[in-house]
XYZ file of N, CA, C and O in Angstrom:
744
model
N 92.911 42.914 20.563
C 94.329 42.995 20.427
C 94.820 41.588 20.585
O 94.370 40.616 21.085
N 95.940 41.342 20.014
C 96.637 39.966 19.875
C 97.180 39.479 21.267
O 97.050 40.441 22.181
N 97.350 38.516 21.462
C 98.079 38.062 22.806
C 99.334 38.610 23.190
O 100.048 38.623 21.558
N 99.815 38.559 23.934
C 101.327 39.102 23.954
C 102.364 38.304 25.285
O 101.308 37.977 26.333
N 103.333 38.139 24.833
C 104.250 37.657 25.992
C 105.259 38.822 26.784
O 105.776 39.612 25.885
N 105.209 38.831 28.024
C 106.210 40.022 28.662
C 107.195 39.017 29.013
O 107.099 38.353 29.929
N 108.408 39.134 28.594
C 109.695 38.629 28.970
C 110.391 39.528 29.875
O 110.938 40.527 29.524
N 109.947 39.276 31.541
C 110.454 40.161 32.607
C 111.515 39.675 33.177
O 111.624 38.732 33.900
N 112.859 40.561 33.190
C 113.945 40.115 34.076
C 113.877 40.750 35.440
O 113.665 42.163 35.062
N 114.046 39.998 36.384
C 114.175 40.552 37.833
C 115.565 40.258 38.005
O 116.153 39.233 37.804
N 116.400 40.873 39.111
C 117.338 40.551 39.893
C 117.948 41.727 40.501
O 117.821 42.806 40.299
N 118.797 41.546 41.293
C 119.908 42.485 42.019
C 120.629 43.027 41.138
O 120.875 42.855 39.988
N 120.876 44.338 41.461
C 121.964 45.074 40.807
C 123.278 44.526 40.430
O 123.886 43.946 41.310
N 123.641 44.731 39.036
C 124.619 43.794 38.656
C 124.733 42.335 38.292
O 125.609 41.704 37.951
N 123.417 41.652 38.555
C 123.202 40.453 38.118
C 123.056 39.800 36.741
O 123.740 38.964 36.440
N 123.081 40.856 35.664
C 123.156 40.753 34.313
C 121.968 40.763 33.598
O 121.791 40.358 32.523
N 120.945 41.395 34.245
C 119.464 41.857 33.590
C 119.630 42.390 32.274
O 119.131 42.046 31.265
N 120.435 43.472 32.392
C 120.333 44.378 31.026
C 121.203 43.693 29.809
O 120.540 43.840 28.839
N 122.185 42.567 30.142
C 122.619 41.962 29.091
C 121.813 41.071 28.452
O 121.670 40.940 27.310
N 120.780 40.428 29.260
C 119.645 39.606 28.978
C 118.761 40.442 28.196
O 118.222 39.998 26.959
N 118.531 41.527 28.663
C 117.249 42.621 27.824
C 117.745 43.069 26.513
O 117.323 42.823 25.538
N 119.274 43.382 26.402
C 119.505 43.541 25.109
C 119.764 42.658 24.204
O 119.496 42.757 23.084
N 119.966 41.395 24.562
C 119.988 40.256 23.868
C 118.395 39.699 23.331
O 118.694 39.476 22.292
N 117.645 40.061 23.965
C 116.361 39.692 23.548
C 115.941 40.877 22.769
O 115.050 40.663 21.380
N 116.267 42.160 22.654
C 115.664 43.182 22.173
C 116.776 43.046 20.906
O 115.915 43.481 19.705
N 117.739 42.949 20.975
C 118.152 42.678 19.702
C 117.604 41.559 18.450
O 118.021 41.596 17.131
N 116.936 40.599 19.044
C 116.087 39.730 18.247
C 114.966 40.523 17.614
O 114.241 39.986 17.127
N 114.681 41.693 17.990
C 113.591 42.566 17.244
C 112.555 42.953 18.400
O 111.507 43.408 17.679
N 112.806 42.801 19.554
C 111.490 42.730 20.290
C 111.888 44.241 21.147
O 112.742 44.421 21.636
N 110.490 45.118 21.213
C 110.983 46.319 21.999
C 110.898 46.038 23.504
O 110.413 45.020 23.930
N 111.568 46.953 24.457
C 111.631 46.872 25.883
C 111.213 48.151 26.439
O 110.776 49.038 25.756
N 110.589 47.673 27.878
C 110.363 49.104 28.599
C 111.181 48.774 29.752
O 111.646 47.697 30.038
N 111.872 49.987 30.538
C 112.583 49.866 31.568
C 112.129 50.592 32.669
O 112.159 51.745 32.985
N 111.994 49.744 33.671
C 111.699 50.278 35.181
C 112.401 51.622 35.509
O 112.271 52.511 36.050
N 113.835 51.265 35.416
C 114.978 52.355 35.900
C 114.737 53.660 34.951
O 115.250 54.593 35.666
N 114.284 53.465 33.751
C 114.232 54.753 32.973
C 113.288 55.562 33.530
O 113.163 56.788 33.439
N 112.301 55.247 34.407
C 111.195 56.090 35.023
C 111.953 57.090 36.182
O 111.745 58.260 35.909
N 113.062 56.396 36.853
C 113.673 57.351 37.825
C 114.612 58.044 37.134
O 114.637 59.271 37.538
N 115.456 57.370 36.306
C 116.515 58.365 35.390
C 115.496 59.762 34.983
O 115.928 60.779 35.135
N 114.611 59.475 34.178
C 113.765 60.506 33.709
C 113.248 61.470 34.590
O 113.276 62.794 34.262
N 112.860 61.107 35.640
C 112.356 62.027 36.860
C 113.402 62.667 37.387
O 113.059 63.957 37.587
N 114.610 62.188 37.655
C 115.763 62.642 38.286
C 116.171 63.920 37.181
O 116.419 64.939 37.774
N 116.145 63.688 35.838
C 116.652 64.770 35.047
C 115.402 65.936 35.169
O 115.814 67.054 34.979
N 114.221 65.293 35.082
C 113.099 66.421 34.987
C 112.967 67.095 36.362
O 112.554 68.410 36.163
N 113.552 66.893 37.286
C 113.789 67.641 38.659
C 114.909 68.460 38.564
O 115.137 69.283 39.545
N 115.731 68.304 37.440
C 116.924 69.253 37.312
C 118.196 68.529 38.232
O 118.970 69.218 38.686
N 118.022 67.263 38.738
C 118.960 66.690 39.673
C 119.925 66.011 38.768
O 120.014 65.358 37.680
N 121.271 65.912 39.551
C 122.636 65.099 39.006
C 121.817 63.705 38.975
O 121.345 63.272 40.129
N 122.330 62.934 37.730
C 121.822 61.443 37.987
C 123.117 60.707 38.600
O 124.408 60.597 38.165
N 122.366 60.238 40.073
C 123.577 59.632 41.046
C 122.770 58.470 41.828
O 121.901 59.060 41.930
N 123.237 57.973 42.621
C 122.821 56.907 43.350
C 121.793 57.630 44.429
O 120.773 57.210 44.980
N 122.324 58.505 45.406
C 121.745 59.372 46.337
C 120.268 59.827 45.729
O 119.212 59.682 46.030
N 120.423 60.636 44.390
C 119.037 61.029 43.990
C 118.285 60.188 42.995
O 116.990 60.288 43.454
N 118.590 58.816 42.650
C 117.762 57.766 42.185
C 117.193 57.427 43.277
O 115.977 57.128 43.145
N 117.553 57.114 44.580
C 117.024 56.437 45.564
C 115.990 57.454 46.157
O 115.010 57.119 46.638
N 116.430 58.562 46.329
C 115.118 59.479 46.634
C 114.357 59.760 45.627
O 112.989 59.659 46.109
N 114.329 59.714 44.602
C 113.287 59.760 43.775
C 112.379 58.536 43.651
O 110.985 58.628 43.310
N 112.907 57.278 43.613
C 112.251 56.250 43.472
C 111.476 56.082 44.771
O 110.253 55.571 44.807
N 111.832 56.400 45.903
C 111.263 56.317 47.273
C 109.913 57.382 47.088
O 109.013 57.115 47.499
N 110.212 58.453 46.621
C 109.153 59.799 46.507
C 108.371 59.240 45.624
O 107.307 59.477 45.922
N 108.699 58.806 44.415
C 107.653 58.238 43.454
C 106.725 57.220 44.226
O 105.212 57.659 44.263
N 106.934 56.400 44.950
C 106.280 55.451 45.578
C 105.547 55.806 46.829
O 104.470 55.437 46.782
N 106.318 56.828 47.372
C 105.432 57.422 48.352
C 104.144 58.179 48.113
O 103.044 58.381 48.888
N 104.427 58.932 46.979
C 103.456 59.886 46.406
C 102.315 58.856 45.535
O 100.849 59.543 45.783
N 102.648 58.188 44.841
C 101.711 57.450 43.979
C 101.393 56.033 44.425
O 100.753 55.223 43.581
N 101.793 55.811 45.370
C 101.699 54.207 45.900
C 102.727 53.266 45.347
O 103.476 53.485 44.536
N 102.714 51.732 46.037
C 103.696 51.069 45.861
C 103.684 50.401 44.382
O 104.611 49.779 44.032
N 102.774 50.565 43.834
C 102.490 49.928 42.458
C 102.713 51.030 41.273
O 102.597 50.988 40.322
N 103.198 52.022 42.006
C 103.354 53.322 40.839
C 104.040 53.107 39.674
O 103.642 52.997 38.382
N 105.287 52.458 39.892
C 106.017 51.877 38.848
C 105.335 51.087 37.580
O 105.355 51.277 36.550
N 104.793 50.020 38.265
C 104.037 49.051 37.471
C 103.203 49.728 36.769
O 102.769 49.218 35.496
N 102.280 50.652 37.529
C 101.101 51.211 36.595
C 101.731 51.993 35.512
O 100.903 51.974 34.358
N 102.612 52.787 35.451
C 103.505 53.842 34.393
C 103.739 52.632 33.614
O 103.784 52.873 32.029
N 104.578 51.402 33.752
C 105.004 50.598 32.604
C 104.118 49.695 32.058
O 104.308 49.520 30.706
N 102.715 49.432 32.804
C 101.702 48.926 32.108
C 100.865 49.581 30.882
O 100.721 49.116 30.049
N 101.123 50.795 31.187
C 100.682 51.562 30.170
C 101.362 51.824 28.881
O 101.103 51.893 28.020
N 102.906 51.854 29.227
C 103.788 51.699 27.826
C 103.606 50.314 27.254
O 103.710 50.512 25.923
N 103.311 49.220 28.319
C 103.213 47.812 27.610
C 101.921 47.856 26.690
O 102.032 47.528 25.602
N 100.954 48.326 27.049
C 99.593 48.547 26.316
C 99.746 49.328 25.229
O 98.992 48.843 24.293
N 100.201 50.504 25.414
C 100.695 51.306 23.971
C 101.403 50.460 22.733
O 101.219 50.216 21.637
N 102.464 49.787 23.229
C 103.077 48.504 22.497
C 102.273 47.699 22.032
O 102.173 47.207 20.765
N 101.238 47.185 22.640
C 100.505 46.033 22.341
C 99.532 46.672 21.206
O 99.362 45.895 20.038
N 99.103 47.690 21.548
C 98.117 48.479 20.351
C 98.886 48.665 19.168
O 98.146 48.654 17.892
N 100.031 48.922 19.167
C 100.979 48.867 17.883
C 101.366 47.428 17.300
O 102.024 47.521 16.018
N 100.832 46.348 17.789
C 100.910 45.282 17.419
C 102.259 44.141 17.711
O 102.461 43.230 17.398
N 102.673 44.661 18.813
C 104.019 43.849 19.368
C 103.191 42.819 19.919
O 102.587 42.817 21.013
N 103.990 41.532 19.639
C 103.520 40.258 20.498
C 104.496 39.810 21.818
O 104.133 39.109 22.541
N 105.387 40.443 21.591
C 106.595 40.301 22.564
C 107.098 41.623 23.042
O 107.632 42.531 22.409
N 107.061 41.861 24.484
C 107.930 43.149 24.801
C 108.750 42.742 26.193
O 108.281 41.848 26.915
N 109.770 43.088 26.021
C 110.898 42.713 27.033
C 110.702 43.783 28.313
O 110.536 44.884 28.128
N 110.732 43.414 29.341
C 110.604 44.193 30.734
C 111.627 44.106 31.462
O 112.000 43.096 31.910
N 112.382 45.397 31.475
C 113.803 45.333 32.314
C 113.369 45.900 33.664
O 113.296 46.998 33.874
N 113.476 45.196 34.655
C 113.912 45.464 36.049
C 112.535 45.521 36.756
O 112.583 46.424 37.343
N 111.571 44.667 36.656
C 110.477 45.254 37.842
C 111.382 44.889 39.174
O 112.135 43.931 39.231
N 110.806 45.549 40.129
C 111.353 45.636 41.332
C 110.702 44.927 42.594
O 111.336 44.013 42.976
N 109.316 45.411 42.824
C 108.869 45.050 43.904
C 107.858 43.815 43.928
O 107.302 43.503 42.840
N 107.535 43.368 45.140
C 106.364 42.434 45.176
C 105.152 42.959 44.657
O 104.204 42.321 43.867
N 104.880 44.101 45.001
C 103.498 44.852 44.786
C 103.791 45.067 43.245
O 102.362 44.773 42.517
N 104.858 45.255 42.694
C 104.711 45.541 40.944
C 104.742 44.136 40.288
O 103.782 43.869 39.490
N 105.275 42.718 41.063
C 105.071 41.398 40.443
C 103.433 41.060 40.492
O 103.017 40.748 39.540
N 102.866 41.482 41.878
C 101.479 41.141 41.576
C 100.412 42.147 40.849
O 99.579 41.447 40.127
N 100.847 43.266 40.459
C 100.252 44.095 39.368
C 100.399 43.539 38.103
O 99.341 43.369 37.389
N 101.530 43.135 37.935
C 101.969 42.525 36.332
C 101.074 40.916 36.350
O 100.455 40.773 35.494
N 101.209 40.206 37.448
C 100.528 38.953 37.182
C 98.967 39.127 37.062
O 98.151 38.554 36.608
N 98.466 40.340 38.029
C 96.960 40.374 38.100
C 96.348 41.096 36.752
O 95.635 40.562 35.966
N 97.233 41.708 35.888
C 96.948 42.322 34.649
C 97.136 41.501 33.604
O 96.518 41.296 32.536
N 98.464 40.580 33.722
C 98.813 39.681 32.143
C 98.872 38.431 32.546
O 98.901 37.671 31.747
N 98.968 37.937 33.960
C 98.649 36.555 34.270
C 100.001 35.641 33.843
O 101.002 36.374 33.730
N 99.752 34.391 33.002
C 100.851 33.672 32.861
C 101.776 34.357 31.424
O 102.653 33.759 31.142
N 101.192 35.411 30.854
C 101.518 35.821 29.703
C 102.948 36.786 30.263
O 103.692 37.473 29.431
N 102.855 37.142 31.704
C 103.991 37.763 32.214
C 104.945 36.935 32.747
O 104.800 36.202 33.507
N 106.060 36.444 31.840
C 106.964 35.612 32.103
C 107.944 36.210 32.957
O 108.770 37.252 32.483
N 108.268 35.499 34.238
C 109.161 36.032 35.207
C 110.592 35.574 35.146
O 110.437 34.311 35.481
N 111.737 36.246 34.831
C 112.954 35.491 34.847
C 113.808 36.129 35.430
O 114.236 37.180 35.350
N 114.444 35.208 36.893
C 115.408 35.778 37.706
C 116.593 35.753 37.260
O 116.756 34.748 36.659
N 117.553 36.612 37.264
C 118.909 36.610 36.788
C 119.812 36.822 38.046
O 119.685 37.886 38.856
N 120.453 35.597 38.435
C 120.984 35.787 39.806
C 122.583 35.903 39.477
O 123.151 35.183 38.835
N 123.328 36.394 40.453
C 124.753 36.108 40.538
C 125.274 36.427 41.988
O 124.641 37.088 42.758
N 126.387 35.723 42.482
C 127.194 36.034 43.687
C 127.429 37.347 43.951
O 127.329 38.013 43.028
N 127.180 37.828 45.267
C 127.303 39.264 45.459
C 128.584 39.919 45.254
O 128.694 40.797 44.467
N 129.482 39.169 45.422
C 130.834 39.723 45.157
C 131.231 40.131 43.628
O 131.751 40.967 42.941
N 130.632 38.811 42.765
C 130.480 39.102 41.350
C 129.718 40.213 41.074
O 130.305 41.087 40.342
N 128.571 40.695 41.620
C 127.741 41.482 41.267
C 128.329 43.134 41.694
O 128.448 44.030 40.677
N 128.932 43.171 42.550
C 129.770 44.356 43.135
C 130.996 44.676 42.340
O 131.008 45.780 41.798
N 131.654 43.604 41.835
C 132.564 44.029 40.615
C 132.306 44.523 39.717
O 132.808 45.472 38.955
N 130.961 43.684 39.146
C 130.456 44.358 37.773
C 130.228 45.743 38.150
O 130.287 46.622 36.974
N 129.384 46.057 39.044
C 128.906 47.518 39.179
C 129.943 48.503 39.512
O 129.775 49.651 39.047
N 131.190 47.981 40.067
C 132.319 49.040 40.385
C 133.121 49.191 38.887
O 133.592 50.385 38.548
N 132.966 48.308 37.878
C 133.323 48.233 36.658
C 132.637 48.621 35.371
O 133.264 48.988 34.466
N 131.331 48.850 35.286
C 130.599 49.159 34.499
C 130.773 50.372 33.946
O 131.284 51.487 34.794
N 130.781 50.617 32.634
C 131.093 52.174 31.962
C 130.155 53.220 32.176
O 130.582 54.473 32.144
N 128.901 52.743 32.264
C 128.152 53.848 32.963
C 127.314 53.826 34.286
O 126.950 52.757 34.576
N 127.545 54.801 34.798
C 127.165 54.805 36.438
C 127.769 54.160 37.125
O 126.871 52.901 37.855
N 129.301 53.746 37.084
C 129.597 52.878 38.211
C 129.234 53.015 39.605
O 129.063 54.367 39.914
N 129.405 52.303 40.434
C 129.063 52.365 41.653
C 130.322 51.828 42.519
O 130.803 51.031 42.542
N 130.444 52.673 43.938
C 131.418 52.257 44.874
C 130.718 50.869 45.658
O 129.386 50.918 45.457
N 131.259 50.496 46.523
C 130.955 49.455 47.267
C 129.944 49.905 48.154
O 128.834 48.997 48.557
N 130.168 51.090 48.903
C 129.084 51.456 49.587
C 127.903 52.132 49.149
O 126.721 51.703 49.560
N 127.647 52.521 47.716
C 126.734 52.731 46.959
C 125.667 51.778 46.802
O 124.428 51.337 46.796
N 126.611 50.570 45.990
C 125.948 49.381 45.517
C 125.112 48.612 47.101
O 124.034 48.354 46.796
N 125.727 48.601 48.343
C 125.371 47.961 49.473
C 124.275 48.784 49.766
O 123.274 48.285 49.993
N 124.493 49.862 49.545
C 123.038 51.003 49.961
C 121.756 50.593 49.197
O 120.695 50.485 49.636
N 122.171 50.530 47.939
C 121.183 50.271 46.877
C 120.574 48.822 47.140
O 119.294 48.562 47.075
N 121.259 47.976 47.444
C 120.987 46.551 47.758
C 119.696 46.475 49.115
O 118.734 46.045 48.778
N 120.358 47.306 49.724
C 119.523 47.111 51.027
C 118.343 48.086 50.941
O 117.289 47.424 51.334
N 118.452 49.011 50.151
C 117.066 49.762 49.876
C 116.075 49.043 49.109
O 114.607 48.940 49.185
N 116.599 48.333 48.180
C 115.820 47.318 47.237
C 114.928 46.262 47.933
O 113.900 45.998 47.860
N 115.845 45.914 48.776
C 115.387 44.597 49.711
C 114.345 44.983 50.441
O 113.294 44.307 51.147
N 114.783 45.847 51.494
C 114.261 46.194 52.679
C 112.874 47.229 52.475
O 111.704 47.328 52.896
N 112.974 48.078 51.222
C 112.136 49.033 50.953
C 110.937 48.544 49.796
O 110.031 49.082 49.782
N 111.649 47.764 48.829
C 110.700 47.606 47.782
C 110.452 45.804 47.840
O 109.637 45.551 46.865
N 110.676 45.312 48.774
C 110.515 43.832 48.681
C 111.088 43.081 47.528
O 110.265 42.366 46.766
N 112.081 43.500 46.958
C 112.539 42.824 45.702
C 112.896 41.562 45.792
O 112.916 40.816 44.776
N 112.858 41.096 46.712
C 113.554 39.415 47.057
C 112.020 38.433 46.440
O 112.076 37.585 45.876
N 110.875 38.997 46.720
C 109.751 38.307 46.371
C 109.645 37.708 44.615
O 109.533 36.728 44.516
N 109.561 38.833 43.985
C 109.988 38.533 42.542
C 110.664 37.681 42.046
O 110.840 36.636 41.143
N 111.958 37.869 42.633
C 113.364 36.817 42.377
C 112.646 35.467 42.858
O 113.073 34.492 42.233
N 112.273 35.321 43.976
C 112.049 34.142 44.623
C 111.088 33.346 43.902
O 110.873 32.253 43.947
N 109.768 34.038 43.229
C 108.923 33.598 42.858
C 108.977 33.490 41.118
O 107.817 33.582 40.575
N 110.005 33.641 40.575
C 110.161 33.783 39.018
C 109.795 32.473 38.584
O 109.634 31.603 39.071
N 109.146 32.611 37.162
C 109.008 31.016 36.229
C 110.310 30.519 35.923
O 110.182 29.279 35.895
N 111.523 31.268 35.815
C 112.649 30.842 35.604
C 113.765 31.383 36.420
O 113.677 32.868 36.673
N 114.805 30.838 36.865
C 115.949 31.341 37.437
C 117.301 30.890 36.482
O 117.550 29.870 36.482
N 118.063 32.207 36.329
C 119.303 31.840 35.560
C 120.593 32.320 36.638
O 120.372 33.446 37.212
N 121.556 31.595 36.745
C 122.644 31.723 37.707
C 123.831 32.200 36.651
O 124.211 31.479 35.753
N 124.089 33.675 36.653
C 124.975 34.324 36.084
C 126.379 34.419 36.537
O 126.839 35.523 36.935
N 127.109 33.291 36.775
C 128.601 33.073 37.478
C 129.578 32.335 36.692
O 130.322 32.252 36.896
N 128.983 32.434 35.112
C 129.913 31.723 34.176
C 130.155 32.915 33.336
O 130.016 34.155 33.560
N 130.168 32.683 31.866
C 130.164 33.398 30.753
C 129.094 33.778 30.404
O 127.889 33.488 30.358
N 129.276 35.540 29.584
C 128.042 35.748 29.265
C 127.448 34.866 28.035
O 126.056 35.040 28.222
N 128.317 34.289 27.185
C 127.529 33.214 26.363
C 126.866 31.951 26.632
O 125.803 31.892 26.217
N 127.303 31.681 28.011
C 126.626 30.895 28.566
C 125.342 31.341 29.113
O 124.163 30.719 28.622
N 125.260 32.425 29.775
C 124.091 33.104 30.368
C 123.146 33.406 28.932
O 121.980 32.875 29.122
N 123.744 33.742 27.917
C 122.477 33.917 26.764
C 122.000 33.039 26.118
O 120.883 32.877 25.440
N 123.122 31.716 26.160
C 122.464 30.565 25.372
C 121.280 30.159 26.338
O 120.125 29.405 25.952
N 121.382 30.375 27.813
C 120.010 29.682 28.609
C 119.123 30.765 28.435
O 117.846 30.222 28.404
N 119.293 31.998 28.183
C 118.189 32.792 27.753
C 117.414 32.211 26.616
O 116.076 32.212 26.346
N 118.291 31.913 25.430
C 117.747 31.466 24.138
C 117.074 30.259 24.377
O 115.847 29.921 23.767
N 117.321 29.296 25.268
C 116.551 28.122 25.750
C 115.142 28.323 26.000
O 114.270 27.791 25.791
N 115.352 29.492 27.268
C 113.951 29.823 27.815
C 113.227 30.371 26.707
O 111.713 30.151 26.526
N 113.545 31.276 25.633
C 112.804 31.775 24.423
C 112.073 30.438 23.656
O 111.181 30.664 23.412
N 112.755 29.706 23.504
C 112.702 28.500 22.524
C 111.463 27.767 23.325
O 110.312 27.336 22.763
N 111.525 27.490 24.575
C 110.736 26.788 25.462
C 109.430 27.787 25.053
O 108.165 27.142 25.404
N 109.129 29.076 25.139
C 108.016 29.703 25.308
C 107.612 29.840 23.805
O 106.595 30.555 23.504
N 108.497 29.411 22.837
C 107.703 29.600 21.208
C 108.106 30.926 20.972
O 107.449 31.528 19.979
N 109.365 31.615 21.489
C 109.585 33.149 20.885
C 110.800 32.983 20.053
O 111.731 32.330 20.475
């Protein structure tokens, strides 16, 4: 199999990960979405897609399959894309320290971690105003606390290969993504 780069975006809800992912995908690269595992499982269980059910499912999957459950599921999807000949795969939303370690163990430096950060107030405003699955202040705070306390989400953000601060324009953010891609030869 050919070498592959994983452009892996991490960050808190509302930081701008999806904007970055969409930008790189628009360049012709496939993506895998950690959150999609949760949404698919919520629907599979016949539950409404909402913050409470998503949290319950996220925690249930990890309780039953272990803290690296999401990484294992995503690695399988990535390996399938690699077998199809893709040299770059965009990874949306690696969450936990355990997942980070599983990625680095499996892919080493080919798993490039890019943290997208933004001030809390900015993130909360974005989440309240997003067209799909908007969150109330209470919902976003609950999600943040759960992701930090239960998933150790801070580790991948703190240990990222690159950090982008998304507190200016979307154009500025995407120009910074393009700079990183150029540095990586993508």
